[in-house]
């Protein structure tokens, strides 16, 4: 009787040892001691350790990390990757201070057309001596550099404007104007600078405005060159003598229009 009991105990112990040799390790960290019955492409079938004669259980391979078998082999289905998350570094945002003045010279150029009225004086007298009228057309070109632009929208200007007048009357009256000015946000501008012509050097004053569409600007300007007084010698043919006199060049008033485009 005793021998029979020992044999039964040995068989049960051996069966228990043999059955509990398989271990399923799940991805969530839990494990199942069992006897693996079948492994399919998507599932694993097994019997539980504490109920070897019970039903067959099924679990999905996607939930399993490793199966360790009794013979020492392993099936590795998925090794969780270590997620390395870079620490979030709070970088202080430095607010960029908006500059009050933008130093980016911009160059524009374009044609000019208009007219000039020559007031009474030396210039008008020379024109009349040729049998012409002191109302002359002007043709030329404007070269403009916007030196800088302020936050308010005002722009500093340097302009060079060569002109030719009187062509419509068969005359060639060149003049050169160098202007330094300021243009407001709304396009109104004022400029001043030297004027060189056949009557000599003078000072030019100009006011105007401009409007634009797309990248084309349309300026409208009025310019005045005040009369310049200078000393000259006058010969009197009746007396055969000369005398010093004051000569006035005559005021010149001009109206000019045109267009400007930016030079690339």
PDB file of C-alpha atoms in Angstrom:
ATOM      1  CA  UNK A   1       0.000   0.000   0.000  1.00  0.00           C
ATOM      2  CA  UNK A   2       2.768   2.332   0.940  1.00  0.00           C
ATOM      3  CA  UNK A   3       4.691   1.527  -2.253  1.00  0.00           C
ATOM      4  CA  UNK A   4       1.636   2.264  -4.369  1.00  0.00           C
ATOM      5  CA  UNK A   5       1.184   5.650  -2.719  1.00  0.00           C
ATOM      6  CA  UNK A   6       4.793   6.592  -3.351  1.00  0.00           C
ATOM      7  CA  UNK A   7       4.525   5.674  -7.020  1.00  0.00           C
ATOM      8  CA  UNK A   8       1.382   7.732  -7.486  1.00  0.00           C
ATOM      9  CA  UNK A   9       3.038  10.730  -5.796  1.00  0.00           C
ATOM     10  CA  UNK A  10       6.103  10.419  -8.041  1.00  0.00           C
ATOM     11  CA  UNK A  11       3.936  10.301 -11.177  1.00  0.00           C
ATOM     12  CA  UNK A  12       1.944  13.361 -10.114  1.00  0.00           C
ATOM     13  CA  UNK A  13       5.132  15.271  -9.236  1.00  0.00           C
ATOM     14  CA  UNK A  14       6.812  14.363 -12.527  1.00  0.00           C
ATOM     15  CA  UNK A  15       3.671  15.360 -14.460  1.00  0.00           C
ATOM     16  CA  UNK A  16       3.516  18.629 -12.612  1.00  0.00           C
ATOM     17  CA  UNK A  17       7.209  19.353 -13.257  1.00  0.00           C
ATOM     18  CA  UNK A  18       6.951  18.457 -16.927  1.00  0.00           C
ATOM     19  CA  UNK A  19       3.792  20.542 -17.407  1.00  0.00           C
ATOM     20  CA  UNK A  20       5.019  23.671 -15.723  1.00  0.00           C
ATOM     21  CA  UNK A  21       8.180  23.964 -17.742  1.00  0.00           C
ATOM     22  CA  UNK A  22       6.752  26.463 -20.316  1.00  0.00           C
ATOM     23  CA  UNK A  23       6.464  30.128 -19.388  1.00  0.00           C
ATOM     24  CA  UNK A  24       4.733  32.898 -21.356  1.00  0.00           C
ATOM     25  CA  UNK A  25       6.069  36.366 -20.599  1.00  0.00           C
ATOM     26  CA  UNK A  26       3.669  39.116 -21.617  1.00  0.00           C
ATOM     27  CA  UNK A  27       4.578  42.643 -22.689  1.00  0.00           C
ATOM     28  CA  UNK A  28       2.820  44.101 -19.680  1.00  0.00           C
ATOM     29  CA  UNK A  29       5.275  42.301 -17.371  1.00  0.00           C
ATOM     30  CA  UNK A  30       3.060  39.428 -16.219  1.00  0.00           C
ATOM     31  CA  UNK A  31       3.861  35.775 -16.888  1.00  0.00           C
ATOM     32  CA  UNK A  32       1.879  32.563 -17.317  1.00  0.00           C
ATOM     33  CA  UNK A  33       3.262  29.160 -16.314  1.00  0.00           C
ATOM     34  CA  UNK A  34       1.619  26.690 -18.641  1.00  0.00           C
ATOM     35  CA  UNK A  35       1.991  24.045 -21.278  1.00  0.00           C
ATOM     36  CA  UNK A  36       2.093  25.488 -24.767  1.00  0.00           C
ATOM     37  CA  UNK A  37      -0.055  23.349 -27.073  1.00  0.00           C
ATOM     38  CA  UNK A  38       0.213  25.189 -30.396  1.00  0.00           C
ATOM     39  CA  UNK A  39       1.682  28.360 -31.868  1.00  0.00           C
ATOM     40  CA  UNK A  40      -0.113  29.752 -34.937  1.00  0.00           C
ATOM     41  CA  UNK A  41       0.848  32.793 -37.023  1.00  0.00           C
ATOM     42  CA  UNK A  42      -1.290  35.023 -34.808  1.00  0.00           C
ATOM     43  CA  UNK A  43      -2.147  33.039 -31.666  1.00  0.00           C
ATOM     44  CA  UNK A  44      -0.679  30.861 -28.929  1.00  0.00           C
ATOM     45  CA  UNK A  45      -2.745  27.996 -27.449  1.00  0.00           C
ATOM     46  CA  UNK A  46      -1.913  26.599 -23.996  1.00  0.00           C
ATOM     47  CA  UNK A  47      -3.215  24.849 -20.911  1.00  0.00           C
ATOM     48  CA  UNK A  48      -2.863  26.357 -17.480  1.00  0.00           C
ATOM     49  CA  UNK A  49      -0.397  24.924 -15.012  1.00  0.00           C
ATOM     50  CA  UNK A  50      -2.960  24.330 -12.275  1.00  0.00           C
ATOM     51  CA  UNK A  51      -5.459  22.630 -14.601  1.00  0.00           C
ATOM     52  CA  UNK A  52      -3.636  20.379 -17.082  1.00  0.00           C
ATOM     53  CA  UNK A  53      -6.806  18.520 -17.919  1.00  0.00           C
ATOM     54  CA  UNK A  54      -8.815  21.691 -18.359  1.00  0.00           C
ATOM     55  CA  UNK A  55      -9.688  23.716 -21.450  1.00  0.00           C
ATOM     56  CA  UNK A  56      -7.246  25.075 -23.994  1.00  0.00           C
ATOM     57  CA  UNK A  57      -6.716  28.828 -23.702  1.00  0.00           C
ATOM     58  CA  UNK A  58      -5.805  31.147 -26.559  1.00  0.00           C
ATOM     59  CA  UNK A  59      -3.910  34.438 -26.499  1.00  0.00           C
ATOM     60  CA  UNK A  60      -2.672  36.708 -29.274  1.00  0.00           C
ATOM     61  CA  UNK A  61       1.022  36.770 -30.117  1.00  0.00           C
ATOM     62  CA  UNK A  62       0.884  40.541 -30.281  1.00  0.00           C
ATOM     63  CA  UNK A  63       0.504  40.591 -26.484  1.00  0.00           C
ATOM     64  CA  UNK A  64       3.434  38.207 -25.873  1.00  0.00           C
ATOM     65  CA  UNK A  65       7.058  39.181 -25.559  1.00  0.00           C
ATOM     66  CA  UNK A  66       8.793  35.803 -25.000  1.00  0.00           C
ATOM     67  CA  UNK A  67       7.872  32.121 -24.613  1.00  0.00           C
ATOM     68  CA  UNK A  68      10.415  30.064 -22.664  1.00  0.00           C
ATOM     69  CA  UNK A  69      10.085  26.377 -23.322  1.00  0.00           C
ATOM     70  CA  UNK A  70      11.006  23.436 -21.043  1.00  0.00           C
ATOM     71  CA  UNK A  71      13.895  22.408 -23.293  1.00  0.00           C
ATOM     72  CA  UNK A  72      15.561  25.811 -22.880  1.00  0.00           C
ATOM     73  CA  UNK A  73      14.496  27.286 -26.239  1.00  0.00           C
ATOM     74  CA  UNK A  74      12.775  30.623 -26.524  1.00  0.00           C
ATOM     75  CA  UNK A  75      10.450  32.315 -28.982  1.00  0.00           C
ATOM     76  CA  UNK A  76      10.938  36.050 -28.952  1.00  0.00           C
ATOM     77  CA  UNK A  77       7.994  37.863 -30.525  1.00  0.00           C
ATOM     78  CA  UNK A  78       8.633  41.478 -29.613  1.00  0.00           C
ATOM     79  CA  UNK A  79      11.256  43.290 -27.616  1.00  0.00           C
ATOM     80  CA  UNK A  80       9.903  46.594 -26.402  1.00  0.00           C
ATOM     81  CA  UNK A  81      11.994  49.477 -27.557  1.00  0.00           C
ATOM     82  CA  UNK A  82      13.333  51.824 -24.985  1.00  0.00           C
ATOM     83  CA  UNK A  83      11.687  55.101 -25.675  1.00  0.00           C
ATOM     84  CA  UNK A  84      14.153  57.876 -25.254  1.00  0.00           C
ATOM     85  CA  UNK A  85      12.334  61.138 -24.950  1.00  0.00           C
ATOM     86  CA  UNK A  86      14.501  64.188 -25.164  1.00  0.00           C
ATOM     87  CA  UNK A  87      13.928  66.454 -22.221  1.00  0.00           C
ATOM     88  CA  UNK A  88      11.943  69.540 -22.974  1.00  0.00           C
ATOM     89  CA  UNK A  89      14.238  72.457 -22.530  1.00  0.00           C
ATOM     90  CA  UNK A  90      12.548  75.756 -22.015  1.00  0.00           C
ATOM     91  CA  UNK A  91      14.474  78.282 -24.030  1.00  0.00           C
ATOM     92  CA  UNK A  92      13.690  81.852 -23.174  1.00  0.00           C
ATOM     93  CA  UNK A  93      12.373  83.801 -26.137  1.00  0.00           C
ATOM     94  CA  UNK A  94      14.337  86.965 -26.604  1.00  0.00           C
ATOM     95  CA  UNK A  95      12.125  89.578 -28.126  1.00  0.00           C
ATOM     96  CA  UNK A  96      13.873  91.151 -31.061  1.00  0.00           C
ATOM     97  CA  UNK A  97      13.972  94.860 -30.707  1.00  0.00           C
ATOM     98  CA  UNK A  98      12.528  96.532 -33.734  1.00  0.00           C
ATOM     99  CA  UNK A  99      15.017  98.928 -35.227  1.00  0.00           C
ATOM    100  CA  UNK A 100      13.992 102.543 -35.495  1.00  0.00           C
ATOM    101  CA  UNK A 101      15.914 102.978 -38.739  1.00  0.00           C
ATOM    102  CA  UNK A 102      16.384 100.414 -41.516  1.00  0.00           C
ATOM    103  CA  UNK A 103      19.713 100.859 -43.273  1.00  0.00           C
ATOM    104  CA  UNK A 104      19.053  99.133 -46.557  1.00  0.00           C
ATOM    105  CA  UNK A 105      19.739 101.419 -49.540  1.00  0.00           C
ATOM    106  CA  UNK A 106      17.269 100.922 -52.367  1.00  0.00           C
ATOM    107  CA  UNK A 107      17.897 102.215 -55.874  1.00  0.00           C
ATOM    108  CA  UNK A 108      15.179 103.401 -58.259  1.00  0.00           C
ATOM    109  CA  UNK A 109      15.306 105.087 -61.642  1.00  0.00           C
ATOM    110  CA  UNK A 110      12.976 106.222 -64.389  1.00  0.00           C
ATOM    111  CA  UNK A 111      12.211 108.849 -67.054  1.00  0.00           C
ATOM    112  CA  UNK A 112      11.094 112.429 -66.446  1.00  0.00           C
ATOM    113  CA  UNK A 113       9.115 114.756 -68.679  1.00  0.00           C
ATOM    114  CA  UNK A 114       7.716 118.215 -68.045  1.00  0.00           C
ATOM    115  CA  UNK A 115       8.231 121.887 -68.722  1.00  0.00           C
ATOM    116  CA  UNK A 116      10.067 124.914 -67.357  1.00  0.00           C
ATOM    117  CA  UNK A 117       9.031 128.537 -67.322  1.00  0.00           C
ATOM    118  CA  UNK A 118      12.052 130.845 -67.400  1.00  0.00           C
ATOM    119  CA  UNK A 119      11.422 134.152 -65.655  1.00  0.00           C
ATOM    120  CA  UNK A 120      12.751 137.537 -66.659  1.00  0.00           C
ATOM    121  CA  UNK A 121      16.516 137.639 -66.551  1.00  0.00           C
ATOM    122  CA  UNK A 122      19.702 136.653 -68.365  1.00  0.00           C
ATOM    123  CA  UNK A 123      18.513 133.123 -69.279  1.00  0.00           C
ATOM    124  CA  UNK A 124      15.234 134.359 -70.757  1.00  0.00           C
ATOM    125  CA  UNK A 125      17.052 137.136 -72.681  1.00  0.00           C
ATOM    126  CA  UNK A 126      19.408 134.622 -74.309  1.00  0.00           C
ATOM    127  CA  UNK A 127      16.485 132.438 -75.329  1.00  0.00           C
ATOM    128  CA  UNK A 128      14.632 135.384 -76.834  1.00  0.00           C
ATOM    129  CA  UNK A 129      17.777 136.440 -78.728  1.00  0.00           C
ATOM    130  CA  UNK A 130      17.441 133.183 -80.644  1.00  0.00           C
ATOM    131  CA  UNK A 131      13.840 134.005 -81.436  1.00  0.00           C
ATOM    132  CA  UNK A 132      12.551 131.360 -79.051  1.00  0.00           C
ATOM    133  CA  UNK A 133      10.107 131.490 -76.147  1.00  0.00           C
ATOM    134  CA  UNK A 134      11.151 131.046 -72.490  1.00  0.00           C
ATOM    135  CA  UNK A 135       8.654 128.222 -72.075  1.00  0.00           C
ATOM    136  CA  UNK A 136      10.616 125.016 -72.751  1.00  0.00           C
ATOM    137  CA  UNK A 137       9.939 121.300 -72.507  1.00  0.00           C
ATOM    138  CA  UNK A 138      12.131 119.149 -70.267  1.00  0.00           C
ATOM    139  CA  UNK A 139      13.220 115.554 -70.871  1.00  0.00           C
ATOM    140  CA  UNK A 140      15.467 113.583 -68.557  1.00  0.00           C
ATOM    141  CA  UNK A 141      16.046 110.725 -66.194  1.00  0.00           C
ATOM    142  CA  UNK A 142      15.973 110.436 -62.426  1.00  0.00           C
ATOM    143  CA  UNK A 143      18.357 108.248 -60.427  1.00  0.00           C
ATOM    144  CA  UNK A 144      17.100 107.828 -56.870  1.00  0.00           C
ATOM    145  CA  UNK A 145      18.702 106.165 -53.848  1.00  0.00           C
ATOM    146  CA  UNK A 146      16.697 105.637 -50.693  1.00  0.00           C
ATOM    147  CA  UNK A 147      19.465 105.767 -48.125  1.00  0.00           C
ATOM    148  CA  UNK A 148      17.462 104.614 -45.125  1.00  0.00           C
ATOM    149  CA  UNK A 149      13.872 104.270 -43.944  1.00  0.00           C
ATOM    150  CA  UNK A 150      12.707 105.194 -40.463  1.00  0.00           C
ATOM    151  CA  UNK A 151      10.142 103.317 -38.426  1.00  0.00           C
ATOM    152  CA  UNK A 152       7.660 106.130 -39.030  1.00  0.00           C
ATOM    153  CA  UNK A 153       7.865 105.450 -42.783  1.00  0.00           C
ATOM    154  CA  UNK A 154       9.916 108.519 -43.673  1.00  0.00           C
ATOM    155  CA  UNK A 155      12.714 107.896 -46.169  1.00  0.00           C
ATOM    156  CA  UNK A 156      15.941 109.789 -46.796  1.00  0.00           C
ATOM    157  CA  UNK A 157      16.650 110.394 -50.487  1.00  0.00           C
ATOM    158  CA  UNK A 158      19.570 111.204 -52.742  1.00  0.00           C
ATOM    159  CA  UNK A 159      18.600 112.056 -56.335  1.00  0.00           C
ATOM    160  CA  UNK A 160      20.507 112.872 -59.491  1.00  0.00           C
ATOM    161  CA  UNK A 161      18.423 114.295 -62.350  1.00  0.00           C
ATOM    162  CA  UNK A 162      20.030 115.229 -65.692  1.00  0.00           C
ATOM    163  CA  UNK A 163      17.645 117.147 -67.988  1.00  0.00           C
ATOM    164  CA  UNK A 164      17.655 118.525 -71.512  1.00  0.00           C
ATOM    165  CA  UNK A 165      15.367 121.461 -72.315  1.00  0.00           C
ATOM    166  CA  UNK A 166      14.266 123.296 -75.478  1.00  0.00           C
ATOM    167  CA  UNK A 167      14.532 120.393 -77.918  1.00  0.00           C
ATOM    168  CA  UNK A 168      11.054 121.168 -79.256  1.00  0.00           C
ATOM    169  CA  UNK A 169      12.389 124.621 -80.279  1.00  0.00           C
ATOM    170  CA  UNK A 170      15.648 123.341 -81.725  1.00  0.00           C
ATOM    171  CA  UNK A 171      17.714 124.265 -78.658  1.00  0.00           C
ATOM    172  CA  UNK A 172      19.933 122.165 -76.432  1.00  0.00           C
ATOM    173  CA  UNK A 173      19.818 123.433 -72.853  1.00  0.00           C
ATOM    174  CA  UNK A 174      21.242 120.861 -70.459  1.00  0.00           C
ATOM    175  CA  UNK A 175      21.000 121.037 -66.675  1.00  0.00           C
ATOM    176  CA  UNK A 176      22.083 118.806 -63.847  1.00  0.00           C
ATOM    177  CA  UNK A 177      20.411 118.567 -60.448  1.00  0.00           C
ATOM    178  CA  UNK A 178      21.666 116.865 -57.314  1.00  0.00           C
ATOM    179  CA  UNK A 179      18.961 116.648 -54.647  1.00  0.00           C
ATOM    180  CA  UNK A 180      18.942 115.633 -51.000  1.00  0.00           C
ATOM    181  CA  UNK A 181      15.536 115.140 -49.488  1.00  0.00           C
ATOM    182  CA  UNK A 182      13.061 113.387 -47.282  1.00  0.00           C
ATOM    183  CA  UNK A 183       9.860 111.570 -48.274  1.00  0.00           C
ATOM    184  CA  UNK A 184       7.067 110.934 -45.799  1.00  0.00           C
ATOM    185  CA  UNK A 185       5.029 107.801 -45.315  1.00  0.00           C
ATOM    186  CA  UNK A 186       2.232 109.146 -47.534  1.00  0.00           C
ATOM    187  CA  UNK A 187       4.623 110.008 -50.387  1.00  0.00           C
ATOM    188  CA  UNK A 188       4.966 113.748 -49.842  1.00  0.00           C
ATOM    189  CA  UNK A 189       8.539 114.912 -50.209  1.00  0.00           C
ATOM    190  CA  UNK A 190      10.870 117.885 -50.045  1.00  0.00           C
ATOM    191  CA  UNK A 191      14.361 118.139 -51.535  1.00  0.00           C
ATOM    192  CA  UNK A 192      17.102 120.671 -51.977  1.00  0.00           C
ATOM    193  CA  UNK A 193      20.367 120.645 -53.883  1.00  0.00           C
ATOM    194  CA  UNK A 194      22.683 122.233 -56.448  1.00  0.00           C
ATOM    195  CA  UNK A 195      21.635 123.046 -60.005  1.00  0.00           C
ATOM    196  CA  UNK A 196      24.087 123.464 -62.855  1.00  0.00           C
ATOM    197  CA  UNK A 197      23.037 124.972 -66.181  1.00  0.00           C
ATOM    198  CA  UNK A 198      24.385 127.174 -68.978  1.00  0.00           C
ATOM    199  CA  UNK A 199      23.670 130.231 -66.863  1.00  0.00           C
ATOM    200  CA  UNK A 200      25.859 128.926 -64.039  1.00  0.00           C
ATOM    201  CA  UNK A 201      25.297 127.346 -60.653  1.00  0.00           C
ATOM    202  CA  UNK A 202      22.216 127.760 -58.536  1.00  0.00           C
ATOM    203  CA  UNK A 203      20.157 126.180 -55.832  1.00  0.00           C
ATOM    204  CA  UNK A 204      17.141 124.019 -56.644  1.00  0.00           C
ATOM    205  CA  UNK A 205      14.184 123.513 -54.309  1.00  0.00           C
ATOM    206  CA  UNK A 206      11.603 120.818 -55.002  1.00  0.00           C
ATOM    207  CA  UNK A 207       8.356 119.586 -53.474  1.00  0.00           C
ATOM    208  CA  UNK A 208       6.090 116.844 -54.647  1.00  0.00           C
ATOM    209  CA  UNK A 209       4.311 113.623 -54.000  1.00  0.00           C
ATOM    210  CA  UNK A 210       4.272 110.124 -55.381  1.00  0.00           C
ATOM    211  CA  UNK A 211       1.936 107.186 -55.474  1.00  0.00           C
ATOM    212  CA  UNK A 212       2.590 103.628 -56.477  1.00  0.00           C
ATOM    213  CA  UNK A 213       0.975 100.475 -57.718  1.00  0.00           C
ATOM    214  CA  UNK A 214       2.747  97.138 -57.432  1.00  0.00           C
ATOM    215  CA  UNK A 215       6.468  98.062 -57.649  1.00  0.00           C
ATOM    216  CA  UNK A 216       6.109 101.128 -59.888  1.00  0.00           C
ATOM    217  CA  UNK A 217       6.185 104.641 -58.398  1.00  0.00           C
ATOM    218  CA  UNK A 218       4.696 107.711 -60.090  1.00  0.00           C
ATOM    219  CA  UNK A 219       6.239 110.980 -58.800  1.00  0.00           C
ATOM    220  CA  UNK A 220       4.857 114.471 -59.411  1.00  0.00           C
ATOM    221  CA  UNK A 221       7.259 117.322 -58.637  1.00  0.00           C
ATOM    222  CA  UNK A 222       7.428 121.097 -58.687  1.00  0.00           C
ATOM    223  CA  UNK A 223      10.900 122.629 -58.659  1.00  0.00           C
ATOM    224  CA  UNK A 224      12.124 126.187 -58.349  1.00  0.00           C
ATOM    225  CA  UNK A 225      15.593 127.519 -59.118  1.00  0.00           C
ATOM    226  CA  UNK A 226      15.728 131.047 -57.646  1.00  0.00           C
ATOM    227  CA  UNK A 227      17.344 133.817 -59.622  1.00  0.00           C
ATOM    228  CA  UNK A 228      21.011 134.370 -58.929  1.00  0.00           C
ATOM    229  CA  UNK A 229      22.547 137.805 -59.000  1.00  0.00           C
ATOM    230  CA  UNK A 230      26.117 138.247 -60.174  1.00  0.00           C
ATOM    231  CA  UNK A 231      28.399 141.061 -61.286  1.00  0.00           C
ATOM    232  CA  UNK A 232      29.138 141.511 -64.988  1.00  0.00           C
ATOM    233  CA  UNK A 233      30.710 144.070 -67.311  1.00  0.00           C
ATOM    234  CA  UNK A 234      28.456 145.943 -69.721  1.00  0.00           C
ATOM    235  CA  UNK A 235      29.885 147.750 -72.789  1.00  0.00           C
ATOM    236  CA  UNK A 236      28.253 150.929 -74.015  1.00  0.00           C
ATOM    237  CA  UNK A 237      28.889 151.308 -77.769  1.00  0.00           C
ATOM    238  CA  UNK A 238      27.750 154.918 -77.766  1.00  0.00           C
ATOM    239  CA  UNK A 239      30.305 156.043 -75.236  1.00  0.00           C
ATOM    240  CA  UNK A 240      32.834 153.292 -75.784  1.00  0.00           C
ATOM    241  CA  UNK A 241      32.988 152.607 -72.073  1.00  0.00           C
ATOM    242  CA  UNK A 242      32.268 149.632 -69.854  1.00  0.00           C
ATOM    243  CA  UNK A 243      30.645 149.512 -66.476  1.00  0.00           C
ATOM    244  CA  UNK A 244      29.924 146.931 -63.834  1.00  0.00           C
ATOM    245  CA  UNK A 245      26.299 145.874 -63.609  1.00  0.00           C
ATOM    246  CA  UNK A 246      24.301 143.368 -61.596  1.00  0.00           C
ATOM    247  CA  UNK A 247      22.927 140.547 -63.749  1.00  0.00           C
ATOM    248  CA  UNK A 248      20.084 138.263 -62.669  1.00  0.00           C
ATOM    249  CA  UNK A 249      19.830 134.813 -64.153  1.00  0.00           C
ATOM    250  CA  UNK A 250      16.044 134.708 -63.726  1.00  0.00           C
ATOM    251  CA  UNK A 251      13.886 132.373 -61.703  1.00  0.00           C
ATOM    252  CA  UNK A 252      12.974 129.022 -63.258  1.00  0.00           C
ATOM    253  CA  UNK A 253       9.869 127.066 -62.312  1.00  0.00           C
ATOM    254  CA  UNK A 254       9.537 123.470 -63.471  1.00  0.00           C
ATOM    255  CA  UNK A 255       6.857 120.794 -63.387  1.00  0.00           C
ATOM    256  CA  UNK A 256       7.963 117.176 -63.882  1.00  0.00           C
ATOM    257  CA  UNK A 257       6.217 113.807 -63.909  1.00  0.00           C
ATOM    258  CA  UNK A 258       7.380 110.262 -64.677  1.00  0.00           C
ATOM    259  CA  UNK A 259       7.746 106.856 -63.135  1.00  0.00           C
ATOM    260  CA  UNK A 260      10.335 104.916 -61.172  1.00  0.00           C
ATOM    261  CA  UNK A 261      11.137 101.237 -60.920  1.00  0.00           C
ATOM    262  CA  UNK A 262      13.519  99.505 -58.587  1.00  0.00           C
ATOM    263  CA  UNK A 263      16.926  98.567 -59.934  1.00  0.00           C
ATOM    264  CA  UNK A 264      17.908  94.945 -59.186  1.00  0.00           C
TER     265      UNK A 264
END
